[in-house]
Amino acid sequence: MTKFVFVTGGVMSGIGKGIAAASTAKLFQFRGFKVSIVKIDPYLNVDPGTLNPIEHGECFVTEIVWNFQPVENGEKFQISEIDQDFGSYERFLNVNIPPSHNITSGQIYLQTILKERKGEYLGHTVQIIPHCTDIIKDRIKRIAQEEKLDVLVIECGGTVGDIESTVFLEAIRQLRLEVGRKDMVLIHVTYIPYSEAVGQLKSKPTQHSVKMLQAAGLQPDFLVCRAPVELETDPSVRAKISLFSNLPPEAVISNPDIQCIYDLPLIFERQNLGDSLCFNLDLKPKTLSCIECISDWRKTVDLFKNTNKEVTIAMPGKYTSITDSYVSINAALRDAGAHLGTKVHIRWVDTEYLDENAVLSADGMLNTPGFGSRAVEGMIRCAELAMEHRIPYLGICFGCQLLYIAYCRKFLGLEGANSTEIDPKTPYAVVDKMDDQKAIKLMGGTMRLGGYPVILKPNTRLSSVYAQGEIIERFRHRYHIMDDFMKKNDDKGMVVSAVDKTGKIVNALELNWPNYFCVGTQFHAEFKSRPTNPSPIYTAFLQAVLDKKFGKPI
Ligand code: GLN
């Protein structure tokens, strides 16, 4: 029998609900339970793959692809692109999470309507309640059963009070009635602003948000209060929140701004949240080594806090107006940094109005993933600058393709070389659509997605970094590198260092110039980086940056 922990959010978005949900799940993992996380997203997109990263942040890519089939014998939809919070879940829990764990309103309504067309509701008026709510409950219960989970944490996206999330709150209310109080708890994550003018933490927005939750028939069991400071800073605030939320003071948990997000499970532990959750759910820890698990995690957190070197990495890109667009890359750089005793400062550089000094003065460059032509010439220029000035370079997906374009233009004399994604009329289509993508017209979930084997070429930097012949990394692309241009013209040092199983898709490139790290990967190694186990290629890149900065030969 699986226990359910629902996490809702109040007051405003962007208060770290995903990190709070991941940290809550971690408390159960410390105690030896098999735990996973589901995220509900109230938007009507079937998955976030077609969303603009500037609006929604990064799109996370899972290892496996899920063929979502809303009705039996009906059309299947490939899903591997899911909400960015899954990156946090995987990094905190060190597990791969299946894409079926991301439930969107789009999926629920699509399924409801297709079922109606198929005649599954003959004779009935199809309604949000019970038809949509039943599908939501069914999805959640099925995951719990099929994966034989001890605990399933379910994060409900959006903010309580949003029209879109009402149907999900109603499903939670019904589920709570079905499974009973001992099998389900509700955590509400809210924000407590600090008023500089009066020097006080202000609880009123939280009071209102709890009232809204109560009006939906849901009484929270715990409040996690995100605030710029510890709640203890203001002695009266916890008592006030407790009184107005109908909760004992010990169920009001402080969630202050912190230097390292991985510290949050430990902050929760200090407030006994793990034990209190187990008490409420009638769970006895499955392991006696809980203290050891916590202390291992603390050692990891200490790596992030106790760095003694600093580097600045320039990240040219087209979605730099919000840093969430690159959240897994940011995390992968910091994971690698922590294990090398290094604090990584990231300088996001908007290439629509490129400031060349911003990249030239950095210690290394990571050229980012992306789609479409806006701001791309600036990204290509950055790749060129990196090669000219021998700035250690890691290109991810688009950043790999653009490295190749810059190389073809500068070193192979192919003026106007480009990707057909950017310039369909280019005289040299050095990056072009993959063959099996050419016939595809629909945009949602149709890229080459998920984990694929990558065959590493011997005697390359990449193969020495991974120290194996074959790895699995995650992909999300439609275009690929046409290495024929290089084969015909090349003696300037660019080599293919990895291909796919068919040998047709270039999976990585590198320059074989001595003492220079310049690598592009068609895959997104950031999706597999974990704070406990950073990505090998990110670590090698950062090591090269350190070697260059602190004078050791590469
Ligand atoms: N736009 C490129 C492609 O589709 C790169 C994609 C990416 O960076 N994820 O191939």
Coordinates of C-alpha atoms and ligand atoms in Angstrom, one line a residue:
M1 CA 0.0 0.0 0.0
T2 CA 1.5 3.3 -1.1
K3 CA 1.4 6.4 1.0
F4 CA 0.7 9.7 -0.8
V5 CA 2.2 13.1 0.0
F6 CA 0.7 16.0 -1.9
V7 CA 2.6 19.2 -2.3
T8 CA 0.6 22.3 -3.2
G9 CA 1.8 25.9 -3.6
G10 CA 0.5 29.2 -2.4
V11 CA 1.0 33.0 -2.6
M12 CA 3.1 33.0 -5.8
S13 CA 5.1 30.9 -8.2
G14 CA 8.8 30.6 -8.2
I15 CA 9.2 29.8 -4.5
G16 CA 11.0 26.5 -4.9
K17 CA 8.0 24.1 -4.6
G18 CA 9.9 21.6 -6.8
I19 CA 12.9 21.7 -4.5
A20 CA 10.7 21.4 -1.5
A21 CA 9.0 18.4 -3.1
A22 CA 12.3 16.8 -4.0
S23 CA 13.6 17.4 -0.4
T24 CA 10.5 15.9 1.1
A25 CA 11.0 12.8 -1.0
K26 CA 14.6 12.7 0.1
L27 CA 13.5 12.4 3.7
F28 CA 11.7 9.2 2.9
Q29 CA 14.7 7.9 0.9
F30 CA 16.9 8.5 4.0
R31 CA 14.6 6.2 5.8
G32 CA 15.0 3.4 3.3
F33 CA 11.6 3.8 1.5
K34 CA 11.1 3.3 -2.2
V35 CA 9.9 6.8 -3.2
S36 CA 9.2 8.6 -6.4
I37 CA 7.6 11.9 -7.5
V38 CA 4.8 12.8 -9.8
K39 CA 4.4 16.4 -11.0
I40 CA 1.0 17.8 -12.2
D41 CA 1.2 20.7 -14.6
P42 CA -2.0 22.6 -15.2
Y43 CA -1.3 23.9 -18.7
L44 CA -3.0 22.5 -21.8
N45 CA 0.1 21.5 -23.6
V46 CA 0.4 17.7 -23.7
D47 CA 4.0 18.1 -22.7
P48 CA 6.3 21.1 -22.3
G49 CA 8.3 20.3 -25.5
T50 CA 6.6 23.0 -27.5
L51 CA 6.9 25.7 -24.8
N52 CA 9.3 28.7 -25.0
P53 CA 12.1 28.2 -22.5
I54 CA 12.0 32.0 -21.7
E55 CA 8.4 31.5 -20.6
H56 CA 8.6 28.1 -19.0
G57 CA 12.3 27.3 -18.3
E58 CA 14.2 24.3 -19.5
C59 CA 12.5 21.2 -20.9
F60 CA 13.9 18.2 -19.1
V61 CA 14.5 15.0 -21.1
T62 CA 14.1 11.5 -19.6
E63 CA 16.1 8.4 -20.2
I64 CA 13.1 6.4 -21.4
V65 CA 10.4 7.5 -23.8
W66 CA 6.7 6.9 -22.9
N67 CA 4.2 6.1 -25.6
F68 CA 1.1 7.8 -24.2
Q69 CA -1.9 6.2 -25.7
P70 CA -5.0 8.1 -24.5
V71 CA -7.4 5.4 -25.8
E72 CA -7.0 1.7 -26.6
N73 CA -5.9 1.1 -30.2
G74 CA -5.7 4.9 -30.7
E75 CA -2.9 7.2 -31.6
K76 CA 0.3 7.1 -29.5
F77 CA 2.2 10.2 -28.4
Q78 CA 5.9 10.0 -27.7
I79 CA 6.7 11.7 -24.4
S80 CA 10.2 12.2 -23.0
E81 CA 10.2 16.0 -22.7
I82 CA 8.9 16.9 -19.3
D83 CA 8.9 19.6 -16.7
Q84 CA 12.2 21.0 -15.5
D85 CA 11.3 20.1 -11.9
F86 CA 12.1 16.5 -12.8
G87 CA 15.7 17.5 -13.1
S88 CA 15.7 18.4 -9.5
Y89 CA 13.9 15.2 -8.5
E90 CA 16.5 13.1 -10.4
R91 CA 19.4 15.0 -8.9
F92 CA 18.0 14.9 -5.3
L93 CA 17.0 11.2 -5.5
N94 CA 19.7 9.9 -7.8
V95 CA 17.1 7.9 -9.8
N96 CA 15.7 8.0 -13.3
I97 CA 12.0 9.0 -13.3
P98 CA 9.7 7.8 -16.1
P99 CA 8.0 10.5 -18.2
S100 CA 4.5 9.2 -17.3
H101 CA 5.1 10.9 -13.9
N102 CA 4.5 14.3 -15.5
I103 CA 0.7 14.7 -15.7
T104 CA -0.5 17.7 -17.6
S105 CA -4.0 19.1 -18.1
G106 CA -3.4 18.6 -21.8
Q107 CA -3.1 14.9 -21.3
I108 CA -6.1 14.7 -19.1
Y109 CA -8.5 16.6 -21.4
L110 CA -7.1 14.9 -24.5
Q111 CA -7.8 11.5 -23.0
T112 CA -11.3 12.6 -21.8
I113 CA -12.3 13.9 -25.2
L114 CA -10.9 11.0 -27.2
K115 CA -12.6 8.5 -24.8
E116 CA -15.9 10.4 -25.4
R117 CA -15.4 10.2 -29.2
K118 CA -14.7 6.5 -28.9
G119 CA -18.0 6.0 -27.1
E120 CA -16.6 5.1 -23.7
Y121 CA -19.1 7.4 -22.0
L122 CA -22.1 6.6 -24.1
G123 CA -25.3 8.0 -22.7
H124 CA -23.5 10.3 -20.2
T125 CA -22.8 14.0 -20.0
V126 CA -19.0 14.2 -19.9
Q127 CA -17.9 16.5 -17.1
I128 CA -14.8 17.7 -15.3
I129 CA -16.1 15.8 -12.2
P130 CA -16.2 12.8 -12.3
H131 CA -14.6 12.1 -15.7
C132 CA -11.4 14.2 -15.6
T133 CA -10.9 13.7 -11.9
D134 CA -11.2 10.0 -12.3
I135 CA -8.5 10.0 -15.0
I136 CA -6.3 12.0 -12.7
K137 CA -6.8 9.7 -9.7
D138 CA -6.3 6.7 -11.9
R139 CA -3.0 7.9 -13.3
I140 CA -1.7 8.5 -9.8
K141 CA -2.9 5.2 -8.4
R142 CA -1.5 3.3 -11.3
I143 CA 2.0 4.7 -10.9
A144 CA 1.9 3.8 -7.2
Q145 CA 0.8 0.2 -7.9
E146 CA 2.9 -0.6 -11.0
E147 CA 6.1 0.7 -9.4
K148 CA 5.3 -0.8 -6.0
L149 CA 6.2 2.4 -4.3
D150 CA 6.2 2.9 -0.5
V151 CA 5.7 6.6 -0.9
L152 CA 4.6 8.8 -3.8
V153 CA 5.1 12.5 -3.6
I154 CA 2.8 14.4 -5.9
E155 CA 3.7 18.1 -6.6
C156 CA 0.7 20.0 -7.9
G157 CA 2.0 22.8 -10.2
G158 CA 0.6 26.3 -10.2
T159 CA -0.6 28.3 -7.3
V160 CA -3.8 27.6 -5.2
G161 CA -6.4 29.9 -6.6
D162 CA -5.5 29.4 -10.2
I163 CA -8.5 28.4 -12.3
E164 CA -6.4 25.7 -14.1
S165 CA -5.4 23.8 -11.0
T166 CA -8.9 23.6 -9.5
V167 CA -9.6 20.2 -11.1
F168 CA -6.4 18.8 -9.6
L169 CA -7.2 20.1 -6.1
E170 CA -10.6 18.4 -6.5
A171 CA -9.0 15.1 -7.4
I172 CA -6.7 15.4 -4.4
R173 CA -9.7 16.1 -2.2
Q174 CA -11.5 13.0 -3.5
L175 CA -8.4 10.8 -3.2
R176 CA -7.9 11.9 0.4
L177 CA -11.5 10.7 1.1
E178 CA -10.8 7.4 -0.6
V179 CA -7.4 6.5 1.0
G180 CA -7.9 8.0 4.4
R181 CA -5.9 10.2 6.7
K182 CA -3.2 7.7 7.6
D183 CA -2.3 7.2 4.0
M184 CA -2.1 10.7 2.7
V185 CA -0.7 14.0 3.9
L186 CA -0.8 17.4 2.4
I187 CA 2.1 19.9 2.5
H188 CA 1.4 23.4 1.4
V189 CA 4.4 25.5 0.4
T190 CA 3.9 29.2 0.8
Y191 CA 5.9 32.4 0.8
I192 CA 6.4 34.8 3.7
P193 CA 7.7 38.1 2.5
Y194 CA 9.9 40.3 4.7
S195 CA 8.9 43.9 5.0
E196 CA 12.1 46.0 5.2
A197 CA 10.0 49.0 6.1
V198 CA 8.7 47.5 9.3
G199 CA 11.4 44.9 9.8
Q200 CA 9.0 42.0 10.0
L201 CA 8.1 38.8 8.3
K202 CA 4.5 39.1 7.0
S203 CA 2.2 36.1 7.3
K204 CA -1.0 37.5 5.8
P205 CA -0.5 36.2 2.2
T206 CA 0.0 32.7 3.7
Q207 CA -3.1 33.0 5.8
H208 CA -5.1 33.9 2.7
S209 CA -3.6 31.1 0.7
V210 CA -4.4 28.5 3.4
K211 CA -8.0 29.8 3.5
M212 CA -8.2 29.2 -0.3
L213 CA -7.0 25.7 0.1
Q214 CA -9.5 25.1 2.9
A215 CA -12.2 26.4 0.6
A216 CA -11.3 23.7 -1.8
G217 CA -11.9 21.2 1.0
L218 CA -8.2 20.6 1.8
Q219 CA -6.7 21.2 5.2
P220 CA -2.9 21.1 5.0
D221 CA -1.0 18.9 7.5
F222 CA 2.3 20.9 7.1
L223 CA 3.2 24.3 5.9
V224 CA 6.6 24.8 4.4
C225 CA 7.2 28.6 4.6
R226 CA 9.7 29.9 2.1
A227 CA 11.1 33.2 3.3
P228 CA 14.3 35.3 2.8
V229 CA 15.3 34.4 6.4
E230 CA 14.6 31.7 9.0
L231 CA 11.1 31.9 10.6
E232 CA 12.8 32.1 14.0
T233 CA 14.0 35.6 13.0
D234 CA 10.6 36.9 14.0
P235 CA 9.4 35.1 17.2
S236 CA 5.7 35.8 16.7
V237 CA 5.4 34.7 13.1
R238 CA 5.3 30.9 13.5
A239 CA 2.6 31.2 16.2
K240 CA 0.5 33.5 14.0
I241 CA 0.8 31.2 11.0
S242 CA 0.0 28.2 13.2
L243 CA -3.1 29.8 14.7
F244 CA -4.6 31.0 11.4
S245 CA -3.8 27.8 9.5
N246 CA -5.2 25.5 12.1
L247 CA -1.9 23.7 12.6
P248 CA 0.4 23.0 15.6
P249 CA 3.5 25.2 15.5
E250 CA 5.8 22.2 14.9
A251 CA 3.9 21.6 11.6
V252 CA 5.0 25.1 10.4
I253 CA 8.4 24.5 8.7
S254 CA 10.9 27.1 7.9
N255 CA 12.4 27.1 4.4
P256 CA 14.8 30.0 4.2
D257 CA 16.8 31.2 1.2
I258 CA 20.0 29.0 1.2
Q259 CA 23.3 29.0 -0.5
C260 CA 23.1 25.4 -1.7
I261 CA 19.7 23.9 -2.5
Y262 CA 20.9 20.4 -1.6
D263 CA 20.9 21.6 2.0
L264 CA 17.1 21.7 2.2
P265 CA 16.5 18.1 3.2
L266 CA 19.0 18.6 6.1
I267 CA 17.1 21.8 7.1
F268 CA 13.9 19.8 7.0
E269 CA 15.5 17.0 9.1
R270 CA 16.6 19.6 11.7
Q271 CA 12.9 20.5 12.1
N272 CA 11.9 16.8 12.4
L273 CA 9.8 16.9 9.2
G274 CA 10.9 13.4 8.2
D275 CA 9.9 11.8 11.5
S276 CA 6.7 13.9 11.7
L277 CA 5.7 12.8 8.1
C278 CA 6.3 9.1 9.1
F279 CA 4.3 9.5 12.3
N280 CA 1.4 11.0 10.4
L281 CA 1.5 8.2 7.8
D282 CA 2.1 5.5 10.3
L283 CA 5.4 4.5 8.7
K284 CA 8.3 2.9 10.5
P285 CA 11.7 3.6 8.9
K286 CA 12.9 0.6 6.8
T287 CA 16.5 1.1 7.5
L288 CA 18.7 1.4 10.5
S289 CA 21.3 3.4 8.6
C290 CA 19.2 6.5 8.3
I291 CA 21.8 8.5 10.2
E292 CA 24.5 7.3 7.8
C293 CA 22.4 8.2 4.7
I294 CA 21.9 11.7 6.2
S295 CA 25.6 12.1 6.9
D296 CA 26.5 10.9 3.4
W297 CA 24.2 13.6 2.0
R298 CA 25.7 16.2 4.3
K299 CA 29.2 15.3 2.9
T300 CA 27.9 16.0 -0.6
V301 CA 26.4 19.3 0.5
D302 CA 29.7 20.3 2.2
L303 CA 31.5 19.8 -1.2
F304 CA 29.2 22.5 -2.6
K305 CA 29.8 24.8 0.4
N306 CA 33.5 24.4 0.9
T307 CA 35.1 25.3 -2.4
N308 CA 38.5 27.0 -2.5
K309 CA 38.7 28.0 -6.2
E310 CA 36.5 30.1 -8.5
V311 CA 36.0 30.1 -12.2
T312 CA 33.7 32.1 -14.5
I313 CA 32.0 30.3 -17.4
A314 CA 30.4 32.3 -20.2
M315 CA 27.2 30.8 -21.4
P316 CA 26.2 32.3 -24.7
G317 CA 22.6 31.7 -25.6
K318 CA 19.3 32.9 -26.8
Y319 CA 17.2 32.3 -23.7
T320 CA 19.4 34.1 -21.2
S321 CA 16.7 36.4 -19.9
I322 CA 15.8 33.7 -17.4
T323 CA 18.4 31.4 -16.0
D324 CA 15.8 28.6 -15.6
S325 CA 16.2 28.0 -19.4
Y326 CA 19.4 26.2 -18.7
V327 CA 18.7 24.8 -15.2
S328 CA 20.2 21.4 -15.8
I329 CA 23.3 22.8 -17.4
N330 CA 23.8 25.3 -14.5
A331 CA 23.4 22.3 -12.1
A332 CA 25.8 20.1 -14.0
L333 CA 28.5 22.8 -14.0
R334 CA 28.0 23.3 -10.2
D335 CA 28.0 19.5 -9.6
A336 CA 31.3 19.2 -11.4
G337 CA 32.6 22.3 -9.7
A338 CA 31.8 20.9 -6.2
H339 CA 33.7 17.8 -6.9
L340 CA 36.7 19.8 -8.1
G341 CA 36.6 22.2 -5.1
T342 CA 35.5 25.0 -7.3
K343 CA 32.7 27.5 -7.2
V344 CA 31.4 28.1 -10.7
H345 CA 30.1 31.5 -11.6
I346 CA 28.0 31.5 -14.7
R347 CA 27.9 34.5 -17.0
W348 CA 24.8 34.2 -19.2
V349 CA 25.5 36.1 -22.4
D350 CA 22.6 37.3 -24.6
T351 CA 23.9 36.7 -28.2
E352 CA 21.3 38.8 -29.8
Y353 CA 23.4 41.8 -28.7
L354 CA 26.7 40.1 -28.2
D355 CA 29.3 41.7 -25.9
E356 CA 32.5 40.0 -27.0
N357 CA 34.3 41.1 -23.9
A358 CA 31.9 39.2 -21.7
V359 CA 33.0 35.9 -23.3
L360 CA 36.6 36.8 -23.8
S361 CA 37.1 37.6 -20.2
A362 CA 35.6 34.3 -19.0
D363 CA 37.7 31.3 -18.0
G364 CA 35.7 28.9 -20.2
M365 CA 32.7 28.8 -22.5
L366 CA 29.7 26.6 -22.7
N367 CA 27.7 27.1 -25.8
T368 CA 24.0 26.3 -25.2
P369 CA 21.2 24.2 -26.7
G370 CA 18.6 26.1 -28.7
F371 CA 16.2 26.2 -31.7
G372 CA 15.5 28.6 -34.5
S373 CA 17.5 31.4 -36.1
R374 CA 17.2 34.4 -33.6
A375 CA 20.5 35.3 -31.9
V376 CA 22.3 32.4 -33.6
E377 CA 25.0 34.4 -35.5
G378 CA 26.2 35.6 -32.1
M379 CA 26.4 32.1 -30.8
I380 CA 28.5 31.1 -33.9
R381 CA 30.7 34.1 -33.3
C382 CA 31.3 32.9 -29.7
A383 CA 32.4 29.4 -31.0
E384 CA 34.8 31.2 -33.3
L385 CA 36.1 33.4 -30.5
A386 CA 36.7 30.3 -28.4
M387 CA 38.8 28.7 -31.1
E388 CA 40.7 31.9 -31.9
H389 CA 41.5 32.6 -28.2
R390 CA 41.8 29.0 -27.1
I391 CA 39.0 29.4 -24.5
P392 CA 38.1 26.0 -23.2
Y393 CA 34.8 25.1 -24.9
L394 CA 32.0 22.7 -24.4
G395 CA 29.1 22.9 -26.9
I396 CA 25.9 21.1 -26.0
C397 CA 23.6 20.0 -28.9
F398 CA 23.0 23.3 -30.7
G399 CA 26.3 24.5 -29.2
C400 CA 27.9 21.5 -30.8
Q401 CA 26.3 22.1 -34.2
L402 CA 27.3 25.8 -34.1
L403 CA 30.9 24.9 -33.2
Y404 CA 31.0 22.8 -36.4
I405 CA 29.5 25.7 -38.4
A406 CA 32.1 28.1 -37.0
Y407 CA 34.8 25.6 -37.8
C408 CA 33.6 25.0 -41.4
R409 CA 33.4 28.7 -42.1
K410 CA 36.8 29.6 -40.5
F411 CA 39.0 26.6 -41.2
L412 CA 37.5 24.9 -44.2
G413 CA 36.7 28.1 -46.1
L414 CA 33.1 27.2 -46.5
E415 CA 31.7 30.8 -46.5
G416 CA 28.0 30.9 -45.5
A417 CA 28.1 27.4 -44.1
N418 CA 25.0 26.9 -41.9
S419 CA 22.4 24.6 -40.5
T420 CA 19.3 24.3 -42.7
E421 CA 17.3 25.0 -39.5
I422 CA 18.8 28.5 -39.6
D423 CA 19.3 29.2 -43.3
P424 CA 17.5 26.7 -45.6
K425 CA 19.2 28.2 -48.6
T426 CA 22.8 27.9 -47.2
P427 CA 25.4 27.0 -49.9
Y428 CA 26.9 24.5 -47.4
A429 CA 24.4 22.6 -45.4
V430 CA 26.9 21.4 -42.8
V431 CA 24.1 20.7 -40.3
D432 CA 20.9 19.2 -41.8
K433 CA 17.7 17.4 -40.7
M434 CA 18.1 13.8 -39.9
D435 CA 16.8 11.5 -42.6
D436 CA 13.9 10.0 -40.6
Q437 CA 12.9 13.5 -39.5
K438 CA 12.3 14.8 -43.0
A439 CA 8.9 13.3 -43.4
I440 CA 7.7 14.5 -40.0
K441 CA 5.2 17.4 -40.0
L442 CA 3.9 17.4 -36.4
M443 CA 6.0 19.3 -33.9
G444 CA 5.0 17.9 -30.5
G445 CA 7.1 15.0 -29.2
T446 CA 8.5 14.2 -32.6
M447 CA 12.2 14.9 -32.2
R448 CA 14.9 12.2 -31.6
L449 CA 14.3 12.0 -27.9
G450 CA 15.5 10.1 -24.8
G451 CA 18.5 7.9 -24.0
Y452 CA 20.4 6.3 -26.9
P453 CA 23.7 4.4 -26.9
V454 CA 26.7 6.5 -27.9
I455 CA 29.7 4.7 -29.4
L456 CA 32.9 6.4 -28.5
K457 CA 35.9 6.5 -30.9
P458 CA 39.1 5.1 -29.4
N459 CA 42.0 7.5 -28.9
T460 CA 39.8 10.5 -28.5
R461 CA 39.5 12.9 -25.5
L462 CA 35.9 11.8 -25.1
S463 CA 36.8 8.1 -24.8
S464 CA 39.4 8.8 -22.2
V465 CA 37.0 11.0 -20.3
Y466 CA 34.3 8.3 -20.1
A467 CA 36.9 5.4 -20.0
Q468 CA 34.5 3.1 -21.9
G469 CA 33.5 2.3 -25.4
E470 CA 29.8 2.8 -25.1
I471 CA 27.7 5.0 -22.9
I472 CA 24.0 6.1 -22.8
E473 CA 23.2 9.8 -23.0
R474 CA 20.1 11.7 -23.6
F475 CA 19.1 13.5 -26.9
R476 CA 16.6 16.1 -28.1
H477 CA 17.2 17.1 -31.7
R478 CA 16.0 17.1 -35.3
Y479 CA 19.2 18.2 -37.0
H480 CA 22.6 16.6 -37.2
I481 CA 26.2 17.2 -38.3
M482 CA 27.1 16.3 -41.9
D483 CA 30.7 15.2 -41.4
D484 CA 31.3 14.7 -45.1
F485 CA 32.5 18.3 -45.3
M486 CA 35.1 17.5 -42.8
K487 CA 36.1 14.2 -44.4
K488 CA 36.6 15.9 -47.8
N489 CA 38.4 19.1 -46.6
D490 CA 39.8 18.5 -43.2
D491 CA 43.3 18.7 -42.0
K492 CA 42.6 21.3 -39.3
G493 CA 42.0 19.0 -36.4
M494 CA 38.3 18.5 -35.9
V495 CA 37.5 14.9 -35.3
V496 CA 34.3 12.9 -34.8
S497 CA 34.7 11.4 -31.4
A498 CA 31.3 9.6 -31.1
V499 CA 28.6 8.2 -33.3
D500 CA 25.3 6.4 -32.8
K501 CA 24.8 2.7 -33.3
T502 CA 24.2 3.0 -37.0
G503 CA 27.3 5.1 -37.4
K504 CA 25.2 7.7 -39.3
I505 CA 24.6 10.3 -36.6
V506 CA 27.6 12.2 -35.3
N507 CA 27.2 12.2 -31.5
A508 CA 30.3 14.3 -30.6
L509 CA 33.1 16.3 -32.1
E510 CA 36.4 17.6 -30.7
L511 CA 39.5 19.5 -31.8
N512 CA 42.7 17.5 -31.5
W513 CA 44.8 20.6 -31.1
P514 CA 47.4 20.0 -28.3
N515 CA 46.7 21.7 -25.0
Y516 CA 43.2 22.8 -25.9
F517 CA 39.9 21.5 -24.8
C518 CA 37.2 22.0 -27.4
V519 CA 34.4 19.5 -27.4
G520 CA 30.9 19.5 -28.7
T521 CA 28.3 16.8 -27.8
Q522 CA 25.1 16.2 -29.7
F523 CA 23.8 14.7 -26.4
H524 CA 22.8 16.5 -23.3
A525 CA 25.1 15.1 -20.6
E526 CA 23.7 17.6 -18.1
F527 CA 20.5 15.5 -17.8
K528 CA 22.5 12.7 -16.1
S529 CA 24.6 14.8 -13.8
R530 CA 24.0 14.2 -10.1
P531 CA 25.4 16.1 -7.1
T532 CA 26.7 12.8 -5.9
N533 CA 28.0 11.7 -9.4
P534 CA 28.8 14.6 -11.8
S535 CA 28.8 14.1 -15.5
P536 CA 32.3 13.0 -16.8
I537 CA 32.3 15.4 -19.7
Y538 CA 31.3 18.4 -17.6
T539 CA 34.0 17.5 -15.0
A540 CA 36.6 17.1 -17.8
F541 CA 35.6 20.5 -19.2
L542 CA 35.9 22.2 -15.8
Q543 CA 39.2 20.5 -15.1
A544 CA 40.5 21.9 -18.4
V545 CA 39.2 25.4 -17.4
L546 CA 41.0 25.1 -14.0
D547 CA 44.2 23.8 -15.7
K548 CA 44.2 26.8 -18.0
K549 CA 43.4 29.3 -15.3
F550 CA 45.8 28.0 -12.7
G551 CA 48.6 27.2 -15.1
K552 CA 48.8 23.4 -15.2
P553 CA 49.4 21.9 -18.7
I554 CA 46.3 20.1 -20.1
Ligands
GLN1 N1 17.9 22.9 -32.9 C1 18.8 21.8 -33.0 C2 18.2 20.6 -33.5 O1 17.0 20.4 -33.5 C3 19.5 21.6 -31.6 C4 18.5 21.2 -30.5 C5 19.0 21.4 -29.1 O2 19.9 22.1 -28.9 N2 18.4 20.7 -28.2 O3 18.9 19.7 -33.9

